[in-house]
PDB file of C-alpha atoms in Angstrom:
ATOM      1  CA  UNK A   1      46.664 106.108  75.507  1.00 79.00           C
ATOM      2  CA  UNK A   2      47.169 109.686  77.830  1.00 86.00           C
ATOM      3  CA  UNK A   3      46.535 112.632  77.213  1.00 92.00           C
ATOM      4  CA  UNK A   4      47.556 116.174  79.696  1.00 95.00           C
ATOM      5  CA  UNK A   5      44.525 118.950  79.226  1.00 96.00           C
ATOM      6  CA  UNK A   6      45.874 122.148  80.644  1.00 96.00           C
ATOM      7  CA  UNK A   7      42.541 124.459  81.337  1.00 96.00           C
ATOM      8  CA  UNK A   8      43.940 127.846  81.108  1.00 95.00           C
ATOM      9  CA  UNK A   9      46.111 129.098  78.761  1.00 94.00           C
ATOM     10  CA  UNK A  10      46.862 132.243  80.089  1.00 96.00           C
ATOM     11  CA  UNK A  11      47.167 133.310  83.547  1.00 97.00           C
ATOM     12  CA  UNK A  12      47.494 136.672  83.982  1.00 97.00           C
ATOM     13  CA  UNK A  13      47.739 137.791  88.047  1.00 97.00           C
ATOM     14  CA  UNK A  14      48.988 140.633  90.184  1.00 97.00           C
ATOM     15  CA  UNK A  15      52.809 140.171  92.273  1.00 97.00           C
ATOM     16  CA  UNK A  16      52.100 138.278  95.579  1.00 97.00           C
ATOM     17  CA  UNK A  17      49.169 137.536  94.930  1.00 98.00           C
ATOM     18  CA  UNK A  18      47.701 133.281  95.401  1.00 98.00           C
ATOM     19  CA  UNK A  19      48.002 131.668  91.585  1.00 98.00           C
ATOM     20  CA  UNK A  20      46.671 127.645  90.678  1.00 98.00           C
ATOM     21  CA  UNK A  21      47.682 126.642  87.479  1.00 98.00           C
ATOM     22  CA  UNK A  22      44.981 123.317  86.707  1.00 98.00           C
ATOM     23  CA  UNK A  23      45.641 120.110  84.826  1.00 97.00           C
ATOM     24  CA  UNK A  24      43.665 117.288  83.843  1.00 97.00           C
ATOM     25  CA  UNK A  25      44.839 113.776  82.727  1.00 96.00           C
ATOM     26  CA  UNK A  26      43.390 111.308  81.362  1.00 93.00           C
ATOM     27  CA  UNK A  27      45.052 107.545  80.975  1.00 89.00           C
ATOM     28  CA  UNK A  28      44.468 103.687  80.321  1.00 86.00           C
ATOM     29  CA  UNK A  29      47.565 102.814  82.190  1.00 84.00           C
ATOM     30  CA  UNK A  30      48.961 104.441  85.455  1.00 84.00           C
ATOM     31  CA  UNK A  31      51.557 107.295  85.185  1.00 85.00           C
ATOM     32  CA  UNK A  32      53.834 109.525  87.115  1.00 90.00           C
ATOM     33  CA  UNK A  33      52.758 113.573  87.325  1.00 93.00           C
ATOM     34  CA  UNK A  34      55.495 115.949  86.673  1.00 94.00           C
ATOM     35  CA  UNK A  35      55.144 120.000  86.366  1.00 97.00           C
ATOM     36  CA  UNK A  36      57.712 121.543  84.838  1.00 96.00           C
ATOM     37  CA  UNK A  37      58.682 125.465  83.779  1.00 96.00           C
ATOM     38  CA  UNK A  38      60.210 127.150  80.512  1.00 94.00           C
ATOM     39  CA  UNK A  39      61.702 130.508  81.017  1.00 92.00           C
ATOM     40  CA  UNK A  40      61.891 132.284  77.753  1.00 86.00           C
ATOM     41  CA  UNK A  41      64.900 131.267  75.196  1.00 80.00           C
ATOM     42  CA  UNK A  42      65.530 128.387  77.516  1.00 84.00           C
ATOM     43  CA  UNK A  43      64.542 124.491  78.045  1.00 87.00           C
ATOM     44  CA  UNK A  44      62.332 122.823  80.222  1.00 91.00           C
ATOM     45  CA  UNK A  45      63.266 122.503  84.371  1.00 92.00           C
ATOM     46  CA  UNK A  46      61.278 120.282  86.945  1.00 93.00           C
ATOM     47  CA  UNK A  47      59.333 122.317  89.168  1.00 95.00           C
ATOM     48  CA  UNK A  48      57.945 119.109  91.165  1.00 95.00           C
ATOM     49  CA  UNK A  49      56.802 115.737  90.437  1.00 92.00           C
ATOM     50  CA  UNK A  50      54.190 112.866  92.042  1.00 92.00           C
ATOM     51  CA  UNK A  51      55.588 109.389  92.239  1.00 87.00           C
ATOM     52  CA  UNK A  52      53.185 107.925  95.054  1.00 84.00           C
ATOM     53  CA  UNK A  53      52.230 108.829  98.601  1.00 85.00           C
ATOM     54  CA  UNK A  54      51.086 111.981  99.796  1.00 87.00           C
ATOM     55  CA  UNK A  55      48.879 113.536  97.354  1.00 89.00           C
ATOM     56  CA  UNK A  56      50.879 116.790  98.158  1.00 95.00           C
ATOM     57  CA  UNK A  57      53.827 117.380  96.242  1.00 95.00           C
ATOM     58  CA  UNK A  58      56.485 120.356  97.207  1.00 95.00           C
ATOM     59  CA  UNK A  59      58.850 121.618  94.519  1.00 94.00           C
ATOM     60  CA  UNK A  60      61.201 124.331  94.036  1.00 93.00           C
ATOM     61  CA  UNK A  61      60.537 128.045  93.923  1.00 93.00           C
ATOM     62  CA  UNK A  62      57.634 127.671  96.521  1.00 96.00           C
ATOM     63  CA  UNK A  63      55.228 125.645  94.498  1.00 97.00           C
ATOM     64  CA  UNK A  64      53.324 122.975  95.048  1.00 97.00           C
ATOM     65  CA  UNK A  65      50.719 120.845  93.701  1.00 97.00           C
ATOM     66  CA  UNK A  66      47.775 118.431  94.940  1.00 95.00           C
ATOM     67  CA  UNK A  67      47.228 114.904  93.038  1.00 94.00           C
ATOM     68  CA  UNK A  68      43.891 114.022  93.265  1.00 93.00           C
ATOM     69  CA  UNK A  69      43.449 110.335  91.706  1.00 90.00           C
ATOM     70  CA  UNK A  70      39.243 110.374  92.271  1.00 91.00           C
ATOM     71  CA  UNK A  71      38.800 113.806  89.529  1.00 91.00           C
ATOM     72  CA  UNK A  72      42.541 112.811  87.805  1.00 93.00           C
ATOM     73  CA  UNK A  73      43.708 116.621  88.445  1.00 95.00           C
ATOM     74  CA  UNK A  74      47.509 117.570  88.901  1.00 97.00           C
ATOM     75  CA  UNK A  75      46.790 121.469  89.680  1.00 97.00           C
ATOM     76  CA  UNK A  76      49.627 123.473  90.913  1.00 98.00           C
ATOM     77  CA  UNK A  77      49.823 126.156  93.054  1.00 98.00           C
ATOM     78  CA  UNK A  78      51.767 129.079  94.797  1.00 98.00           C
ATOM     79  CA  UNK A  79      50.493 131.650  97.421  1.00 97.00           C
ATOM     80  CA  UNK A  80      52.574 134.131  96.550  1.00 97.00           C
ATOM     81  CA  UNK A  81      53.606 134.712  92.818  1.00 97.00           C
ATOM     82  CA  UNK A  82      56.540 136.930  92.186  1.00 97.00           C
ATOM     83  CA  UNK A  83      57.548 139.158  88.744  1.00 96.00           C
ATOM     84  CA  UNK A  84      59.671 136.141  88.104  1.00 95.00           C
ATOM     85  CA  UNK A  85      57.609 133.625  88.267  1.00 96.00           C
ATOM     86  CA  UNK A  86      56.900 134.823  84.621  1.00 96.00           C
ATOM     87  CA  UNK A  87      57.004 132.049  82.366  1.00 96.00           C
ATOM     88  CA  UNK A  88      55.397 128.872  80.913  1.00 96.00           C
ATOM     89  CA  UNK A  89      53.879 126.159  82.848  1.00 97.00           C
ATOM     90  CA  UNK A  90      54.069 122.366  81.443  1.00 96.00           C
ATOM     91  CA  UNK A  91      51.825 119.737  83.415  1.00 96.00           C
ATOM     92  CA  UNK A  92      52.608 115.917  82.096  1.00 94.00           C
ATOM     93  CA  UNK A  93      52.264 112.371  82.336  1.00 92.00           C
ATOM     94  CA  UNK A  94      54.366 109.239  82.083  1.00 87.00           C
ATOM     95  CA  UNK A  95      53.435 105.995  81.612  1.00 82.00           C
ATOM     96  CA  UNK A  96      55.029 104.028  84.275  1.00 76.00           C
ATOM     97  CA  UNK A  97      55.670 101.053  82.243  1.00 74.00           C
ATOM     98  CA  UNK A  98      57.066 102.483  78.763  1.00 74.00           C
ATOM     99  CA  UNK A  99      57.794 105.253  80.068  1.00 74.00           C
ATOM    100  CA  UNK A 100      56.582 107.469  77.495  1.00 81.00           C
ATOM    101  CA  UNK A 101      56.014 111.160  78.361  1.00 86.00           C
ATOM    102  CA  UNK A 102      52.807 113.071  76.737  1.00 90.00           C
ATOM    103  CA  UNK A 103      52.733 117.108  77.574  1.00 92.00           C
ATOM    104  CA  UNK A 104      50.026 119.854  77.713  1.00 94.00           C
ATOM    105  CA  UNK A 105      49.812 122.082  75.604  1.00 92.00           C
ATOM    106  CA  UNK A 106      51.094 124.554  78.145  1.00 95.00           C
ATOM    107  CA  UNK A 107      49.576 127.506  80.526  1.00 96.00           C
ATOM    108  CA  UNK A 108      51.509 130.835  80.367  1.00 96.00           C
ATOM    109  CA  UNK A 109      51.597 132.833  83.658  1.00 97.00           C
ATOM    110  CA  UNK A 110      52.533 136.507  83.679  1.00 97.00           C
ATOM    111  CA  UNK A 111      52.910 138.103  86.781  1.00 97.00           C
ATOM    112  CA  UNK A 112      51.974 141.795  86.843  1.00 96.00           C
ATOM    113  CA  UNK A 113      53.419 144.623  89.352  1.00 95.00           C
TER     114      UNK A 113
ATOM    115  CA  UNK B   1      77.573 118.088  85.719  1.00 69.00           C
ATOM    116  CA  UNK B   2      77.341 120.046  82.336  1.00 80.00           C
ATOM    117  CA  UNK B   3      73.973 119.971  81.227  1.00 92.00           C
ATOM    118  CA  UNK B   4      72.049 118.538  78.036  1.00 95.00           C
ATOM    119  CA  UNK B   5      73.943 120.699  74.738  1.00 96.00           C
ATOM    120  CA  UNK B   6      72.098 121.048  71.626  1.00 97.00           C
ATOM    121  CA  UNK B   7      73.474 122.075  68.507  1.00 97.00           C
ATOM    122  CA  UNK B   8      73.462 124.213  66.589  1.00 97.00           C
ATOM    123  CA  UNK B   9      70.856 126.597  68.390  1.00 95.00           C
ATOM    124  CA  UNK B  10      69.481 127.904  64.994  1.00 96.00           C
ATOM    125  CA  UNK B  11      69.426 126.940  62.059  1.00 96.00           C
ATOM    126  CA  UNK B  12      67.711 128.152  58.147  1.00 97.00           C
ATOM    127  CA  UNK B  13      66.703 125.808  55.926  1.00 97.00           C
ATOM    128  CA  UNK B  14      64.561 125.935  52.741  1.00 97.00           C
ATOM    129  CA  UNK B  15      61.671 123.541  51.703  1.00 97.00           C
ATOM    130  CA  UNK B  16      62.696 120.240  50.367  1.00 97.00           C
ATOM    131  CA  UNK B  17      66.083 119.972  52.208  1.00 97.00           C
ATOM    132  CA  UNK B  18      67.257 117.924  54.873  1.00 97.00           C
ATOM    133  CA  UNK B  19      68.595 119.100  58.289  1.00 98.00           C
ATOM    134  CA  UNK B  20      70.371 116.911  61.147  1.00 98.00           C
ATOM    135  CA  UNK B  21      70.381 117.942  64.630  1.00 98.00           C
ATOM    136  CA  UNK B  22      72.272 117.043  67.293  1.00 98.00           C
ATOM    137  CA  UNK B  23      72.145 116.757  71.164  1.00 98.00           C
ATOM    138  CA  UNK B  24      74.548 115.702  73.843  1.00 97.00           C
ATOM    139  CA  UNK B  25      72.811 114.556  76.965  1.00 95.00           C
ATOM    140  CA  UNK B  26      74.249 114.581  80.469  1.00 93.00           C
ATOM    141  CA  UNK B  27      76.842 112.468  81.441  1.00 92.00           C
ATOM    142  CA  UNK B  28      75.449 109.076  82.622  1.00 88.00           C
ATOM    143  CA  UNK B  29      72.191 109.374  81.217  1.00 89.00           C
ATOM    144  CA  UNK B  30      71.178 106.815  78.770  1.00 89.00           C
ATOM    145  CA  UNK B  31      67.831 108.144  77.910  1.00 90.00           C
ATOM    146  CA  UNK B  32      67.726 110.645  75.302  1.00 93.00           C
ATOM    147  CA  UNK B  33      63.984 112.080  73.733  1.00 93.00           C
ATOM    148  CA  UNK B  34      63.197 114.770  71.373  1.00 96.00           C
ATOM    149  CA  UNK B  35      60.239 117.000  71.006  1.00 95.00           C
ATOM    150  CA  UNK B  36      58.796 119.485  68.622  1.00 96.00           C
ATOM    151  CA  UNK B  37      57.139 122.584  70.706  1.00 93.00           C
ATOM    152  CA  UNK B  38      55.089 125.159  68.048  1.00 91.00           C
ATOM    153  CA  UNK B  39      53.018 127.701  69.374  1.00 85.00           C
ATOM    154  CA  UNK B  40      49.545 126.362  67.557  1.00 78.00           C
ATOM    155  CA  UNK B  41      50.524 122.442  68.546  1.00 81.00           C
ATOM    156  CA  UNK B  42      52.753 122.687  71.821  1.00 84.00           C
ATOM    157  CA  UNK B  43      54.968 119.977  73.204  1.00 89.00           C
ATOM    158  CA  UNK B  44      54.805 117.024  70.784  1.00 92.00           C
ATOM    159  CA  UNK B  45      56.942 113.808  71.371  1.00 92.00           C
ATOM    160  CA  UNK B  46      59.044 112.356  68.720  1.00 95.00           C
ATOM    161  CA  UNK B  47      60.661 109.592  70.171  1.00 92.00           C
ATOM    162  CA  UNK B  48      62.994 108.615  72.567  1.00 91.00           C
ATOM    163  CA  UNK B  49      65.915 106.468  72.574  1.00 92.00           C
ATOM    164  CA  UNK B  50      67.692 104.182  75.383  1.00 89.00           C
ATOM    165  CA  UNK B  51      71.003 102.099  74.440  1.00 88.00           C
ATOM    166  CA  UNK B  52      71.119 102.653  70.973  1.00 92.00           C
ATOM    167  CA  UNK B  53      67.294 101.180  70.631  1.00 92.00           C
ATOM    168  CA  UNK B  54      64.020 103.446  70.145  1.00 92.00           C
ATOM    169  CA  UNK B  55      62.254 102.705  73.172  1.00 86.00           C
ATOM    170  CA  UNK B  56      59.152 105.027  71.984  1.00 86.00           C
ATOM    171  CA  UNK B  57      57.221 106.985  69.588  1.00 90.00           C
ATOM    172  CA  UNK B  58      55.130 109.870  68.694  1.00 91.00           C
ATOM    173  CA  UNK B  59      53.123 110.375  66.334  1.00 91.00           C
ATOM    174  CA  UNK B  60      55.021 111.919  63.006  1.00 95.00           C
ATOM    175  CA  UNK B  61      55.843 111.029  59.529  1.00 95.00           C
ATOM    176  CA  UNK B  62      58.271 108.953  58.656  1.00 95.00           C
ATOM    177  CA  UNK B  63      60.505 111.927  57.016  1.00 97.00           C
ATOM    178  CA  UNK B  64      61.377 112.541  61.271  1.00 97.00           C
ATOM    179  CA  UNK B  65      63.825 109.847  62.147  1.00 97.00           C
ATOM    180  CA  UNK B  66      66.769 109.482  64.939  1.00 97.00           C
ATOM    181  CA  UNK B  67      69.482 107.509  66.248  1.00 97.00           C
ATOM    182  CA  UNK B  68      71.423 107.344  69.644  1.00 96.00           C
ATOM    183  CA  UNK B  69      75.604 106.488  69.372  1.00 96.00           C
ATOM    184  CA  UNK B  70      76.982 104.293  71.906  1.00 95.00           C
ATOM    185  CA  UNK B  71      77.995 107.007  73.748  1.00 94.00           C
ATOM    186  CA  UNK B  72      74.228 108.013  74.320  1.00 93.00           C
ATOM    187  CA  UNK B  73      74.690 110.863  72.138  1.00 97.00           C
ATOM    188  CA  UNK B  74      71.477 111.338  69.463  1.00 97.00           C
ATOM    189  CA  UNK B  75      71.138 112.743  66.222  1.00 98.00           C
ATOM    190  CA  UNK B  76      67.137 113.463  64.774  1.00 98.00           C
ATOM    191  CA  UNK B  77      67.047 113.988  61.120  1.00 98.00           C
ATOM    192  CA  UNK B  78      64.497 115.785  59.017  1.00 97.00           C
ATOM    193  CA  UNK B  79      64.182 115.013  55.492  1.00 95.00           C
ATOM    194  CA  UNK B  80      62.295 116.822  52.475  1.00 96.00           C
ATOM    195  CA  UNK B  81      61.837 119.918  54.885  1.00 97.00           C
ATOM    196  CA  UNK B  82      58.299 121.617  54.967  1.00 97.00           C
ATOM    197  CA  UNK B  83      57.360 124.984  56.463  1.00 96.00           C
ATOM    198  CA  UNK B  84      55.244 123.262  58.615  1.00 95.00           C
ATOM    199  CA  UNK B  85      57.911 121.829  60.373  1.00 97.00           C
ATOM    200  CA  UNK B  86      59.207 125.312  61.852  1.00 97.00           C
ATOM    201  CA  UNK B  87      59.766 124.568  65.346  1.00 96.00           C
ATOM    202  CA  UNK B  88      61.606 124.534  68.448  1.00 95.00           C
ATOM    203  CA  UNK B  89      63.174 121.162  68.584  1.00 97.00           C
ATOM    204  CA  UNK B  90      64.053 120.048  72.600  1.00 96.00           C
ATOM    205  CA  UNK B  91      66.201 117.107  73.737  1.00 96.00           C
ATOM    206  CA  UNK B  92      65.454 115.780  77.077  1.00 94.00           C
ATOM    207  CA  UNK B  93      67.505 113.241  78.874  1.00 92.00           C
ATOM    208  CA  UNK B  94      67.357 110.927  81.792  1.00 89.00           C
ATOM    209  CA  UNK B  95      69.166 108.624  83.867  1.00 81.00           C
ATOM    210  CA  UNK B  96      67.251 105.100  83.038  1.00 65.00           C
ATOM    211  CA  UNK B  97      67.759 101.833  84.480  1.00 56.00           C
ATOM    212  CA  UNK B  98      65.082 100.271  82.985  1.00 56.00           C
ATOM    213  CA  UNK B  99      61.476  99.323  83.737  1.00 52.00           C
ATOM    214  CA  UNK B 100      61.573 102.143  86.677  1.00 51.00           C
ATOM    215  CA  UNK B 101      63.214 104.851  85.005  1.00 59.00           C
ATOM    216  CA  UNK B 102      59.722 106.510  83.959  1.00 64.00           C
ATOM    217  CA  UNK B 103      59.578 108.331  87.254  1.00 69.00           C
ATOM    218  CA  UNK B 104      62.909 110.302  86.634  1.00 76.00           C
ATOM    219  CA  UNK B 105      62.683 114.368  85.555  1.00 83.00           C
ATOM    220  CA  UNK B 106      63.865 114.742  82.336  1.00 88.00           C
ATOM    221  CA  UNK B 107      66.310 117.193  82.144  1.00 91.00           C
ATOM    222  CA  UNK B 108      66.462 119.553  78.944  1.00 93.00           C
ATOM    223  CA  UNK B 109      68.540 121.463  76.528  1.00 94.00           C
ATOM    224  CA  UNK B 110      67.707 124.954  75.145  1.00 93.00           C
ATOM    225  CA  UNK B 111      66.585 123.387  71.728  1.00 94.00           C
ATOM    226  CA  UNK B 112      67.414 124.194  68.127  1.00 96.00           C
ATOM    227  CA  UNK B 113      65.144 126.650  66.410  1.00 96.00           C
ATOM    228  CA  UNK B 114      64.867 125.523  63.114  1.00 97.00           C
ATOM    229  CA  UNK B 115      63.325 128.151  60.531  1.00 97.00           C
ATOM    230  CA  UNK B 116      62.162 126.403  57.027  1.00 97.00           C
ATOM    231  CA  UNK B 117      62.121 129.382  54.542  1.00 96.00           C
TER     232      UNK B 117
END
């Protein structure tokens, strides 16, 4: 069994200013990380994702995110959030075996001018 | 590469009917998985499909059901509609070439918004 715990629900921070959106997992078996984004009216897109290796991940849009296997956090980050950035933030799991895919429950980050 | 296509994009329905939705994933992708997203319950998985064959699922009633065609497309049927099941309903595909394929994105469509009335 996995499950994704997403700490914050809402985010609410100033334009350019640092932002870490924090994610928990928890699983029996051992799974890939993903982060993805949902702008409003529209589907998911991959922000970034943690296969193996370094335990720092670079995605798209100037995000990144830290793996850290010891506390089984996947928290994201950016150091300089812009009005666009606007949206909501998925962290998730899947199991590398089945390859089954469990989501949390979502963080929504508004960036204010 | 056209991306995932979902249709329709909205659709009404009243309590006690059934409603069939329908995604197209992207070419060459033989993955296909659906998801119910609700603002008090979030992402949930339904189940996901890969060559025709439910590979997975989630954890919902038996009234939820799918199927994948041979040309990877997927239907996901409702039946006996509640208004509980008011939702966002997202397709997600992925290329998938077996055991491995759990560490590609998924990549998905803008969903269906299904209303039950």
């Amino acid at each position: 069994a996995q499950s994704v715990t997403q700490l914050d629900s809402q985010v609410p921070v100033f334009e350019e200013a640092p932002v870490e959106l924090r994610c928990n997992y928890s699983s029996s078996v051992s799974v890939y990380l993903f982060w993805y984004v949902q702008y409003p009216n529209q589907g998911l897109q991959l922000l970034l994702k943690y296969l193996s290796g370094s335990t720092l991940v670079k995605g798209i849009n100037g995000f990144e995110a830290e793996f850290n296997k010891s506390q089984t956090s996947f928290h994201l980050r950016k150091p300089s959030v812009h009005i666009s950035d606007t949206a909501e933030y998925f962290c998730a799991v899947s199991d590398q075996a089945r390859g089954k895919s469990t989501f949390g429950d979502g963080t929504t980050l508004t960036v204010k001018p | 590469k056209a991306g995932v296509t979902q249709t329709p994009r909205y659709l009404i329905k009243t309590r006690g009917q059934q409603v069939t939705l329908s995604c197209s994933p992207i070419s060459g992708h033989r993955s296909v998985s659906w998801y119910q997203q609700t603002p008090g319950q979030g992402l949930q998985f339904l189940f996901e499909y890969f060559s025709e064959t439910q590979r997975n699922k989630g954890n919902f009633p038996g009234r939820f059901s799918g199927r994948q065609f041979s040309n990877s497309r997927s239907e996901m049927n409702v039946s006996t509609l509640e208004l509980g099941d008011s939702a966002l309903y997202l397709c997600a595909s992925r290329t998938n070439n077996g055991a491995g394929a759990s560490y590609n994105e998924q990549f998905f469509g803008p969903g269906t918004r299904l209303t039950v009335l």
